[in-house]
């Protein structure tokens, strides 16, 4: 192999190693920060889940269906 190929391989490995180490440090730092923020945050209040109300009449359903049909026909 020529000297240029060896230098290119060395430079590639050095660059990829640098990126790998940086991303590893980034993952560790993000994990530590996430745990720190979770431990410092206040507990959340649980809110009751709102349930959908059933349609009060067939008229409302017919109105919505007619509006959707009119919109679809205009397209």
PDB file of N, CA, C and O in Angstrom:
ATOM      1  N   UNK A   1       0.845  -1.190   0.000  1.00  0.00           N
ATOM      2  CA  UNK A   1       0.000   0.000   0.000  1.00  0.00           C
ATOM      3  C   UNK A   1       0.883   1.244   0.000  1.00  0.00           C
ATOM      4  O   UNK A   1       1.941   1.264   0.595  1.00  0.00           O
ATOM      5  N   UNK A   2       0.374   2.243  -0.662  1.00  0.00           N
ATOM      6  CA  UNK A   2       1.160   3.475  -0.731  1.00  0.00           C
ATOM      7  C   UNK A   2       1.004   4.273   0.563  1.00  0.00           C
ATOM      8  O   UNK A   2       0.123   4.024   1.381  1.00  0.00           O
ATOM      9  N   UNK A   3       1.891   5.224   0.716  1.00  0.00           N
ATOM     10  CA  UNK A   3       1.852   6.055   1.921  1.00  0.00           C
ATOM     11  C   UNK A   3       0.565   6.862   2.000  1.00  0.00           C
ATOM     12  O   UNK A   3       0.049   7.101   3.096  1.00  0.00           O
ATOM     13  N   UNK A   4       0.044   7.277   0.831  1.00  0.00           N
ATOM     14  CA  UNK A   4      -1.204   8.055   0.839  1.00  0.00           C
ATOM     15  C   UNK A   4      -2.379   7.217   1.335  1.00  0.00           C
ATOM     16  O   UNK A   4      -3.251   7.713   2.038  1.00  0.00           O
ATOM     17  N   UNK A   5      -2.410   5.927   0.962  1.00  0.00           N
ATOM     18  CA  UNK A   5      -3.494   5.048   1.424  1.00  0.00           C
ATOM     19  C   UNK A   5      -3.415   4.847   2.932  1.00  0.00           C
ATOM     20  O   UNK A   5      -4.425   4.873   3.630  1.00  0.00           O
ATOM     21  N   UNK A   6      -2.219   4.635   3.427  1.00  0.00           N
ATOM     22  CA  UNK A   6      -2.031   4.431   4.867  1.00  0.00           C
ATOM     23  C   UNK A   6      -2.426   5.699   5.620  1.00  0.00           C
ATOM     24  O   UNK A   6      -3.108   5.629   6.651  1.00  0.00           O
ATOM     25  N   UNK A   7      -2.009   6.844   5.115  1.00  0.00           N
ATOM     26  CA  UNK A   7      -2.377   8.112   5.754  1.00  0.00           C
ATOM     27  C   UNK A   7      -3.886   8.328   5.712  1.00  0.00           C
ATOM     28  O   UNK A   7      -4.481   8.797   6.681  1.00  0.00           O
ATOM     29  N   UNK A   8      -4.507   7.962   4.603  1.00  0.00           N
ATOM     30  CA  UNK A   8      -5.959   8.101   4.486  1.00  0.00           C
ATOM     31  C   UNK A   8      -6.698   7.207   5.459  1.00  0.00           C
ATOM     32  O   UNK A   8      -7.675   7.616   6.093  1.00  0.00           O
ATOM     33  N   UNK A   9      -6.256   5.955   5.569  1.00  0.00           N
ATOM     34  CA  UNK A   9      -6.876   5.034   6.533  1.00  0.00           C
ATOM     35  C   UNK A   9      -6.689   5.520   7.965  1.00  0.00           C
ATOM     36  O   UNK A   9      -7.614   5.459   8.780  1.00  0.00           O
ATOM     37  N   UNK A  10      -5.498   5.995   8.287  1.00  0.00           N
ATOM     38  CA  UNK A  10      -5.230   6.521   9.623  1.00  0.00           C
ATOM     39  C   UNK A  10      -6.136   7.710   9.921  1.00  0.00           C
ATOM     40  O   UNK A  10      -6.732   7.791  10.995  1.00  0.00           O
ATOM     41  N   UNK A  11      -6.253   8.609   8.971  1.00  0.00           N
ATOM     42  CA  UNK A  11      -7.092   9.794   9.169  1.00  0.00           C
ATOM     43  C   UNK A  11      -8.563   9.412   9.299  1.00  0.00           C
ATOM     44  O   UNK A  11      -9.295   9.967  10.130  1.00  0.00           O
ATOM     45  N   UNK A  12      -9.003   8.426   8.521  1.00  0.00           N
ATOM     46  CA  UNK A  12     -10.389   7.962   8.614  1.00  0.00           C
ATOM     47  C   UNK A  12     -10.661   7.356   9.989  1.00  0.00           C
ATOM     48  O   UNK A  12     -11.669   7.662  10.632  1.00  0.00           O
ATOM     49  N   UNK A  13      -9.778   6.496  10.446  1.00  0.00           N
ATOM     50  CA  UNK A  13      -9.962   5.870  11.757  1.00  0.00           C
ATOM     51  C   UNK A  13      -9.909   6.902  12.888  1.00  0.00           C
ATOM     52  O   UNK A  13     -10.671   6.815  13.851  1.00  0.00           O
ATOM     53  N   UNK A  14      -9.033   7.866  12.757  1.00  0.00           N
ATOM     54  CA  UNK A  14      -8.943   8.921  13.766  1.00  0.00           C
ATOM     55  C   UNK A  14     -10.234   9.746  13.809  1.00  0.00           C
ATOM     56  O   UNK A  14     -10.777  10.018  14.881  1.00  0.00           O
ATOM     57  N   UNK A  15     -10.757  10.097  12.659  1.00  0.00           N
ATOM     58  CA  UNK A  15     -11.993  10.875  12.609  1.00  0.00           C
ATOM     59  C   UNK A  15     -13.186  10.091  13.113  1.00  0.00           C
ATOM     60  O   UNK A  15     -14.007  10.597  13.889  1.00  0.00           O
ATOM     61  N   UNK A  16     -13.303   8.829  12.695  1.00  0.00           N
ATOM     62  CA  UNK A  16     -14.428   8.012  13.152  1.00  0.00           C
ATOM     63  C   UNK A  16     -14.331   7.742  14.652  1.00  0.00           C
ATOM     64  O   UNK A  16     -15.339   7.718  15.362  1.00  0.00           O
ATOM     65  N   UNK A  17     -13.136   7.534  15.141  1.00  0.00           N
ATOM     66  CA  UNK A  17     -12.949   7.340  16.584  1.00  0.00           C
ATOM     67  C   UNK A  17     -13.334   8.570  17.375  1.00  0.00           C
ATOM     68  O   UNK A  17     -13.962   8.482  18.434  1.00  0.00           O
ATOM     69  N   UNK A  18     -12.960   9.748  16.854  1.00  0.00           N
ATOM     70  CA  UNK A  18     -13.315  10.999  17.518  1.00  0.00           C
ATOM     71  C   UNK A  18     -14.827  11.176  17.576  1.00  0.00           C
ATOM     72  O   UNK A  18     -15.378  11.529  18.620  1.00  0.00           O
ATOM     73  N   UNK A  19     -15.511  10.905  16.484  1.00  0.00           N
ATOM     74  CA  UNK A  19     -16.973  11.023  16.455  1.00  0.00           C
ATOM     75  C   UNK A  19     -17.600  10.020  17.409  1.00  0.00           C
ATOM     76  O   UNK A  19     -18.531  10.346  18.156  1.00  0.00           O
ATOM     77  N   UNK A  20     -17.108   8.786  17.430  1.00  0.00           N
ATOM     78  CA  UNK A  20     -17.648   7.764  18.306  1.00  0.00           C
ATOM     79  C   UNK A  20     -17.501   8.170  19.776  1.00  0.00           C
ATOM     80  O   UNK A  20     -18.442   8.041  20.573  1.00  0.00           O
ATOM     81  N   UNK A  21     -16.331   8.658  20.152  1.00  0.00           N
ATOM     82  CA  UNK A  21     -16.107   9.087  21.538  1.00  0.00           C
ATOM     83  C   UNK A  21     -17.012  10.267  21.881  1.00  0.00           C
ATOM     84  O   UNK A  21     -17.631  10.306  22.952  1.00  0.00           O
ATOM     85  N   UNK A  22     -17.146  11.231  20.978  1.00  0.00           N
ATOM     86  CA  UNK A  22     -17.998  12.387  21.230  1.00  0.00           C
ATOM     87  C   UNK A  22     -19.451  11.963  21.421  1.00  0.00           C
ATOM     88  O   UNK A  22     -20.126  12.430  22.337  1.00  0.00           O
ATOM     89  N   UNK A  23     -19.937  11.074  20.561  1.00  0.00           N
ATOM     90  CA  UNK A  23     -21.327  10.628  20.691  1.00  0.00           C
ATOM     91  C   UNK A  23     -21.532   9.836  21.976  1.00  0.00           C
ATOM     92  O   UNK A  23     -22.587   9.934  22.617  1.00  0.00           O
ATOM     93  N   UNK A  24     -20.544   9.063  22.389  1.00  0.00           N
ATOM     94  CA  UNK A  24     -20.638   8.351  23.663  1.00  0.00           C
ATOM     95  C   UNK A  24     -20.731   9.305  24.835  1.00  0.00           C
ATOM     96  O   UNK A  24     -21.558   9.128  25.745  1.00  0.00           O
ATOM     97  N   UNK A  25     -19.895  10.341  24.824  1.00  0.00           N
ATOM     98  CA  UNK A  25     -19.950  11.360  25.876  1.00  0.00           C
ATOM     99  C   UNK A  25     -21.290  12.072  25.856  1.00  0.00           C
ATOM    100  O   UNK A  25     -21.876  12.359  26.907  1.00  0.00           O
ATOM    101  N   UNK A  26     -21.822  12.345  24.680  1.00  0.00           N
ATOM    102  CA  UNK A  26     -23.120  13.012  24.546  1.00  0.00           C
ATOM    103  C   UNK A  26     -24.244  12.156  25.132  1.00  0.00           C
ATOM    104  O   UNK A  26     -25.111  12.668  25.847  1.00  0.00           O
ATOM    105  N   UNK A  27     -24.220  10.849  24.878  1.00  0.00           N
ATOM    106  CA  UNK A  27     -25.251   9.958  25.412  1.00  0.00           C
ATOM    107  C   UNK A  27     -25.172   9.905  26.938  1.00  0.00           C
ATOM    108  O   UNK A  27     -26.185  10.000  27.635  1.00  0.00           O
ATOM    109  N   UNK A  28     -23.967   9.761  27.462  1.00  0.00           N
ATOM    110  CA  UNK A  28     -23.799   9.704  28.914  1.00  0.00           C
ATOM    111  C   UNK A  28     -24.238  11.019  29.550  1.00  0.00           C
ATOM    112  O   UNK A  28     -24.954  11.035  30.566  1.00  0.00           O
ATOM    113  N   UNK A  29     -23.856  12.127  28.968  1.00  0.00           N
ATOM    114  CA  UNK A  29     -24.243  13.431  29.507  1.00  0.00           C
ATOM    115  C   UNK A  29     -25.745  13.648  29.473  1.00  0.00           C
ATOM    116  O   UNK A  29     -26.337  14.172  30.430  1.00  0.00           O
ATOM    117  N   UNK A  30     -26.382  13.243  28.386  1.00  0.00           N
ATOM    118  CA  UNK A  30     -27.831  13.390  28.276  1.00  0.00           C
ATOM    119  C   UNK A  30     -28.552  12.519  29.297  1.00  0.00           C
ATOM    120  O   UNK A  30     -29.534  12.943  29.907  1.00  0.00           O
ATOM    121  N   UNK A  31     -28.063  11.305  29.505  1.00  0.00           N
ATOM    122  CA  UNK A  31     -28.663  10.411  30.490  1.00  0.00           C
ATOM    123  C   UNK A  31     -28.537  10.982  31.905  1.00  0.00           C
ATOM    124  O   UNK A  31     -29.507  10.985  32.671  1.00  0.00           O
ATOM    125  N   UNK A  32     -27.367  11.475  32.238  1.00  0.00           N
ATOM    126  CA  UNK A  32     -27.163  12.069  33.562  1.00  0.00           C
ATOM    127  C   UNK A  32     -28.054  13.288  33.738  1.00  0.00           C
ATOM    128  O   UNK A  32     -28.693  13.465  34.788  1.00  0.00           O
ATOM    129  N   UNK A  33     -28.144  14.133  32.726  1.00  0.00           N
ATOM    130  CA  UNK A  33     -28.973  15.335  32.817  1.00  0.00           C
ATOM    131  C   UNK A  33     -30.448  14.962  32.972  1.00  0.00           C
ATOM    132  O   UNK A  33     -31.180  15.586  33.752  1.00  0.00           O
ATOM    133  N   UNK A  34     -30.896  13.947  32.251  1.00  0.00           N
ATOM    134  CA  UNK A  34     -32.282  13.514  32.337  1.00  0.00           C
ATOM    135  C   UNK A  34     -32.607  13.023  33.740  1.00  0.00           C
ATOM    136  O   UNK A  34     -33.648  13.369  34.305  1.00  0.00           O
ATOM    137  N   UNK A  35     -31.739  12.211  34.318  1.00  0.00           N
ATOM    138  CA  UNK A  35     -31.967  11.726  35.685  1.00  0.00           C
ATOM    139  C   UNK A  35     -31.946  12.861  36.685  1.00  0.00           C
ATOM    140  O   UNK A  35     -32.727  12.870  37.644  1.00  0.00           O
ATOM    141  N   UNK A  36     -31.070  13.821  36.496  1.00  0.00           N
ATOM    142  CA  UNK A  36     -30.990  14.965  37.398  1.00  0.00           C
ATOM    143  C   UNK A  36     -32.267  15.797  37.349  1.00  0.00           C
ATOM    144  O   UNK A  36     -32.814  16.184  38.385  1.00  0.00           O
ATOM    145  N   UNK A  37     -32.766  16.044  36.161  1.00  0.00           N
ATOM    146  CA  UNK A  37     -33.997  16.841  36.015  1.00  0.00           C
ATOM    147  C   UNK A  37     -35.191  16.087  36.592  1.00  0.00           C
ATOM    148  O   UNK A  37     -36.041  16.677  37.251  1.00  0.00           O
ATOM    149  N   UNK A  38     -35.265  14.767  36.358  1.00  0.00           N
ATOM    150  CA  UNK A  38     -36.365  13.979  36.912  1.00  0.00           C
ATOM    151  C   UNK A  38     -36.347  13.997  38.433  1.00  0.00           C
ATOM    152  O   UNK A  38     -37.392  14.036  39.077  1.00  0.00           O
ATOM    153  N   UNK A  39     -35.177  13.954  39.027  1.00  0.00           N
ATOM    154  CA  UNK A  39     -35.101  13.937  40.484  1.00  0.00           C
ATOM    155  C   UNK A  39     -35.443  15.298  41.086  1.00  0.00           C
ATOM    156  O   UNK A  39     -35.911  15.368  42.218  1.00  0.00           O
ATOM    157  N   UNK A  40     -35.234  16.365  40.345  1.00  0.00           N
ATOM    158  CA  UNK A  40     -35.508  17.704  40.865  1.00  0.00           C
ATOM    159  C   UNK A  40     -36.933  18.170  40.593  1.00  0.00           C
ATOM    160  O   UNK A  40     -37.404  19.099  41.233  1.00  0.00           O
ATOM    161  N   UNK A  41     -37.634  17.551  39.669  1.00  0.00           N
ATOM    162  CA  UNK A  41     -38.962  18.032  39.298  1.00  0.00           C
ATOM    163  C   UNK A  41     -39.990  17.635  40.351  1.00  0.00           C
ATOM    164  O   UNK A  41     -39.853  16.649  41.067  1.00  0.00           O
ATOM    165  N   UNK A  42     -41.047  18.434  40.430  1.00  0.00           N
ATOM    166  CA  UNK A  42     -42.141  18.168  41.357  1.00  0.00           C
ATOM    167  C   UNK A  42     -43.031  17.070  40.792  1.00  0.00           C
ATOM    168  O   UNK A  42     -43.166  16.944  39.579  1.00  0.00           O
ATOM    169  N   UNK A  43     -43.671  16.301  41.673  1.00  0.00           N
ATOM    170  CA  UNK A  43     -44.578  15.273  41.161  1.00  0.00           C
ATOM    171  C   UNK A  43     -45.771  15.915  40.455  1.00  0.00           C
ATOM    172  O   UNK A  43     -46.295  16.942  40.897  1.00  0.00           O
ATOM    173  N   UNK A  44     -46.182  15.291  39.372  1.00  0.00           N
ATOM    174  CA  UNK A  44     -47.303  15.838  38.601  1.00  0.00           C
ATOM    175  C   UNK A  44     -48.622  15.421  39.228  1.00  0.00           C
ATOM    176  O   UNK A  44     -48.759  14.325  39.752  1.00  0.00           O
ATOM    177  N   UNK A  45     -49.582  16.341  39.158  1.00  0.00           N
ATOM    178  CA  UNK A  45     -50.914  16.010  39.639  1.00  0.00           C
ATOM    179  C   UNK A  45     -51.640  15.238  38.550  1.00  0.00           C
ATOM    180  O   UNK A  45     -51.608  15.607  37.391  1.00  0.00           O
ATOM    181  N   UNK A  46     -52.305  14.181  38.966  1.00  0.00           N
ATOM    182  CA  UNK A  46     -53.050  13.389  37.996  1.00  0.00           C
ATOM    183  C   UNK A  46     -54.406  14.046  37.788  1.00  0.00           C
ATOM    184  O   UNK A  46     -55.155  14.263  38.719  1.00  0.00           O
ATOM    185  N   UNK A  47     -54.693  14.351  36.536  1.00  0.00           N
ATOM    186  CA  UNK A  47     -55.964  14.972  36.193  1.00  0.00           C
ATOM    187  C   UNK A  47     -56.920  13.892  35.725  1.00  0.00           C
ATOM    188  O   UNK A  47     -56.510  12.939  35.070  1.00  0.00           O
ATOM    189  N   UNK A  48     -58.196  14.042  36.047  1.00  0.00           N
ATOM    190  CA  UNK A  48     -59.158  13.043  35.563  1.00  0.00           C
ATOM    191  C   UNK A  48     -59.269  13.102  34.043  1.00  0.00           C
ATOM    192  O   UNK A  48     -59.194  14.169  33.439  1.00  0.00           O
ATOM    193  N   UNK A  49     -59.428  11.953  33.462  1.00  0.00           N
ATOM    194  CA  UNK A  49     -59.531  11.862  32.016  1.00  0.00           C
ATOM    195  C   UNK A  49     -60.951  12.215  31.601  1.00  0.00           C
ATOM    196  O   UNK A  49     -61.921  11.655  32.111  1.00  0.00           O
ATOM    197  N   UNK A  50     -61.058  13.168  30.680  1.00  0.00           N
ATOM    198  CA  UNK A  50     -62.376  13.567  30.195  1.00  0.00           C
ATOM    199  C   UNK A  50     -62.847  12.557  29.159  1.00  0.00           C
ATOM    200  O   UNK A  50     -62.127  12.229  28.226  1.00  0.00           O
ATOM    201  N   UNK A  51     -64.043  12.080  29.341  1.00  0.00           N
ATOM    202  CA  UNK A  51     -64.587  11.115  28.388  1.00  0.00           C
ATOM    203  C   UNK A  51     -65.429  11.831  27.352  1.00  0.00           C
ATOM    204  O   UNK A  51     -66.069  12.835  27.643  1.00  0.00           O
ATOM    205  N   UNK A  52     -65.432  11.310  26.171  1.00  0.00           N
ATOM    206  CA  UNK A  52     -66.220  11.892  25.092  1.00  0.00           C
ATOM    207  C   UNK A  52     -67.702  11.674  25.384  1.00  0.00           C
ATOM    208  O   UNK A  52     -68.113  10.599  25.801  1.00  0.00           O
ATOM    209  N   UNK A  53     -68.471  12.714  25.166  1.00  0.00           N
ATOM    210  CA  UNK A  53     -69.912  12.623  25.381  1.00  0.00           C
ATOM    211  C   UNK A  53     -70.560  12.017  24.139  1.00  0.00           C
ATOM    212  O   UNK A  53     -70.212  12.381  23.021  1.00  0.00           O
ATOM    213  N   UNK A  54     -71.493  11.107  24.325  1.00  0.00           N
ATOM    214  CA  UNK A  54     -72.181  10.547  23.162  1.00  0.00           C
ATOM    215  C   UNK A  54     -73.058  11.607  22.497  1.00  0.00           C
ATOM    216  O   UNK A  54     -73.460  12.585  23.114  1.00  0.00           O
ATOM    217  N   UNK A  55     -73.305  11.411  21.222  1.00  0.00           N
ATOM    218  CA  UNK A  55     -74.153  12.355  20.484  1.00  0.00           C
ATOM    219  C   UNK A  55     -75.533  12.400  21.131  1.00  0.00           C
ATOM    220  O   UNK A  55     -76.118  11.376  21.469  1.00  0.00           O
ATOM    221  N   UNK A  56     -76.050  13.614  21.297  1.00  0.00           N
ATOM    222  CA  UNK A  56     -77.319  13.743  22.014  1.00  0.00           C
ATOM    223  C   UNK A  56     -78.512  13.399  21.127  1.00  0.00           C
ATOM    224  O   UNK A  56     -79.567  13.063  21.629  1.00  0.00           O
ATOM    225  N   UNK A  57     -78.327  13.495  19.837  1.00  0.00           N
ATOM    226  CA  UNK A  57     -79.465  13.156  18.983  1.00  0.00           C
ATOM    227  C   UNK A  57     -78.986  12.760  17.595  1.00  0.00           C
ATOM    228  O   UNK A  57     -77.853  13.039  17.199  1.00  0.00           O
ATOM    229  N   UNK A  58     -79.870  12.119  16.880  1.00  0.00           N
ATOM    230  CA  UNK A  58     -79.564  11.716  15.508  1.00  0.00           C
ATOM    231  C   UNK A  58     -79.491  12.931  14.594  1.00  0.00           C
ATOM    232  O   UNK A  58     -78.845  12.895  13.551  1.00  0.00           O
ATOM    233  N   UNK A  59     -80.113  14.038  14.994  1.00  0.00           N
ATOM    234  CA  UNK A  59     -80.102  15.251  14.178  1.00  0.00           C
ATOM    235  C   UNK A  59     -78.680  15.793  14.030  1.00  0.00           C
ATOM    236  O   UNK A  59     -78.278  16.205  12.945  1.00  0.00           O
ATOM    237  N   UNK A  60     -77.943  15.790  15.141  1.00  0.00           N
ATOM    238  CA  UNK A  60     -76.564  16.294  15.085  1.00  0.00           C
ATOM    239  C   UNK A  60     -75.716  15.439  14.140  1.00  0.00           C
ATOM    240  O   UNK A  60     -74.907  15.961  13.379  1.00  0.00           O
ATOM    241  N   UNK A  61     -75.907  14.138  14.201  1.00  0.00           N
ATOM    242  CA  UNK A  61     -75.165  13.243  13.324  1.00  0.00           C
ATOM    243  C   UNK A  61     -75.516  13.514  11.866  1.00  0.00           C
ATOM    244  O   UNK A  61     -74.633  13.561  10.994  1.00  0.00           O
ATOM    245  N   UNK A  62     -76.775  13.741  11.592  1.00  0.00           N
ATOM    246  CA  UNK A  62     -77.212  14.017  10.225  1.00  0.00           C
ATOM    247  C   UNK A  62     -76.635  15.335   9.721  1.00  0.00           C
ATOM    248  O   UNK A  62     -76.243  15.448   8.554  1.00  0.00           O
ATOM    249  N   UNK A  63     -76.572  16.336  10.588  1.00  0.00           N
ATOM    250  CA  UNK A  63     -76.024  17.641  10.200  1.00  0.00           C
ATOM    251  C   UNK A  63     -74.542  17.512   9.845  1.00  0.00           C
ATOM    252  O   UNK A  63     -74.079  18.038   8.821  1.00  0.00           O
ATOM    253  N   UNK A  64     -73.790  16.796  10.676  1.00  0.00           N
ATOM    254  CA  UNK A  64     -72.358  16.623  10.419  1.00  0.00           C
ATOM    255  C   UNK A  64     -72.145  15.827   9.138  1.00  0.00           C
ATOM    256  O   UNK A  64     -71.273  16.152   8.312  1.00  0.00           O
ATOM    257  N   UNK A  65     -72.930  14.785   8.935  1.00  0.00           N
ATOM    258  CA  UNK A  65     -72.808  13.976   7.730  1.00  0.00           C
ATOM    259  C   UNK A  65     -73.131  14.793   6.486  1.00  0.00           C
ATOM    260  O   UNK A  65     -72.460  14.676   5.445  1.00  0.00           O
ATOM    261  N   UNK A  66     -74.156  15.653   6.571  1.00  0.00           N
ATOM    262  CA  UNK A  66     -74.519  16.486   5.417  1.00  0.00           C
ATOM    263  C   UNK A  66     -73.421  17.500   5.112  1.00  0.00           C
ATOM    264  O   UNK A  66     -73.100  17.759   3.947  1.00  0.00           O
ATOM    265  N   UNK A  67     -72.833  18.059   6.147  1.00  0.00           N
ATOM    266  CA  UNK A  67     -71.749  19.034   5.948  1.00  0.00           C
ATOM    267  C   UNK A  67     -70.537  18.356   5.309  1.00  0.00           C
ATOM    268  O   UNK A  67     -69.910  18.904   4.396  1.00  0.00           O
ATOM    269  N   UNK A  68     -70.204  17.155   5.792  1.00  0.00           N
ATOM    270  CA  UNK A  68     -69.079  16.423   5.206  1.00  0.00           C
ATOM    271  C   UNK A  68     -69.346  16.062   3.762  1.00  0.00           C
ATOM    272  O   UNK A  68     -68.469  16.163   2.896  1.00  0.00           O
ATOM    273  N   UNK A  69     -70.577  15.658   3.470  1.00  0.00           N
ATOM    274  CA  UNK A  69     -70.942  15.300   2.094  1.00  0.00           C
ATOM    275  C   UNK A  69     -70.856  16.526   1.182  1.00  0.00           C
ATOM    276  O   UNK A  69     -70.357  16.443   0.047  1.00  0.00           O
ATOM    277  N   UNK A  70     -71.363  17.682   1.667  1.00  0.00           N
ATOM    278  CA  UNK A  70     -71.312  18.906   0.873  1.00  0.00           C
ATOM    279  C   UNK A  70     -69.869  19.320   0.596  1.00  0.00           C
ATOM    280  O   UNK A  70     -69.531  19.747  -0.512  1.00  0.00           O
ATOM    281  N   UNK A  71     -69.018  19.172   1.616  1.00  0.00           N
ATOM    282  CA  UNK A  71     -67.614  19.528   1.427  1.00  0.00           C
ATOM    283  C   UNK A  71     -66.967  18.579   0.423  1.00  0.00           C
ATOM    284  O   UNK A  71     -66.217  19.001  -0.453  1.00  0.00           O
ATOM    285  N   UNK A  72     -67.249  17.307   0.554  1.00  0.00           N
ATOM    286  CA  UNK A  72     -66.673  16.311  -0.352  1.00  0.00           C
ATOM    287  C   UNK A  72     -67.145  16.530  -1.799  1.00  0.00           C
ATOM    288  O   UNK A  72     -66.368  16.407  -2.741  1.00  0.00           O
ATOM    289  N   UNK A  73     -68.417  16.855  -1.982  1.00  0.00           N
ATOM    290  CA  UNK A  73     -68.955  17.089  -3.332  1.00  0.00           C
ATOM    291  C   UNK A  73     -68.389  18.342  -3.966  1.00  0.00           C
ATOM    292  O   UNK A  73     -68.270  18.432  -5.190  1.00  0.00           O
ATOM    293  N   UNK A  74     -68.028  19.342  -3.153  1.00  0.00           N
ATOM    294  CA  UNK A  74     -67.490  20.593  -3.695  1.00  0.00           C
ATOM    295  C   UNK A  74     -66.047  20.430  -4.175  1.00  0.00           C
ATOM    296  O   UNK A  74     -65.535  21.242  -4.922  1.00  0.00           O
ATOM    297  N   UNK A  75     -65.380  19.403  -3.724  1.00  0.00           N
ATOM    298  CA  UNK A  75     -63.974  19.173  -4.106  1.00  0.00           C
ATOM    299  C   UNK A  75     -63.960  18.591  -5.454  1.00  0.00           C
ATOM    300  O   UNK A  75     -63.679  18.048  -6.230  1.00  0.00           O
TER     301      UNK A  75
END
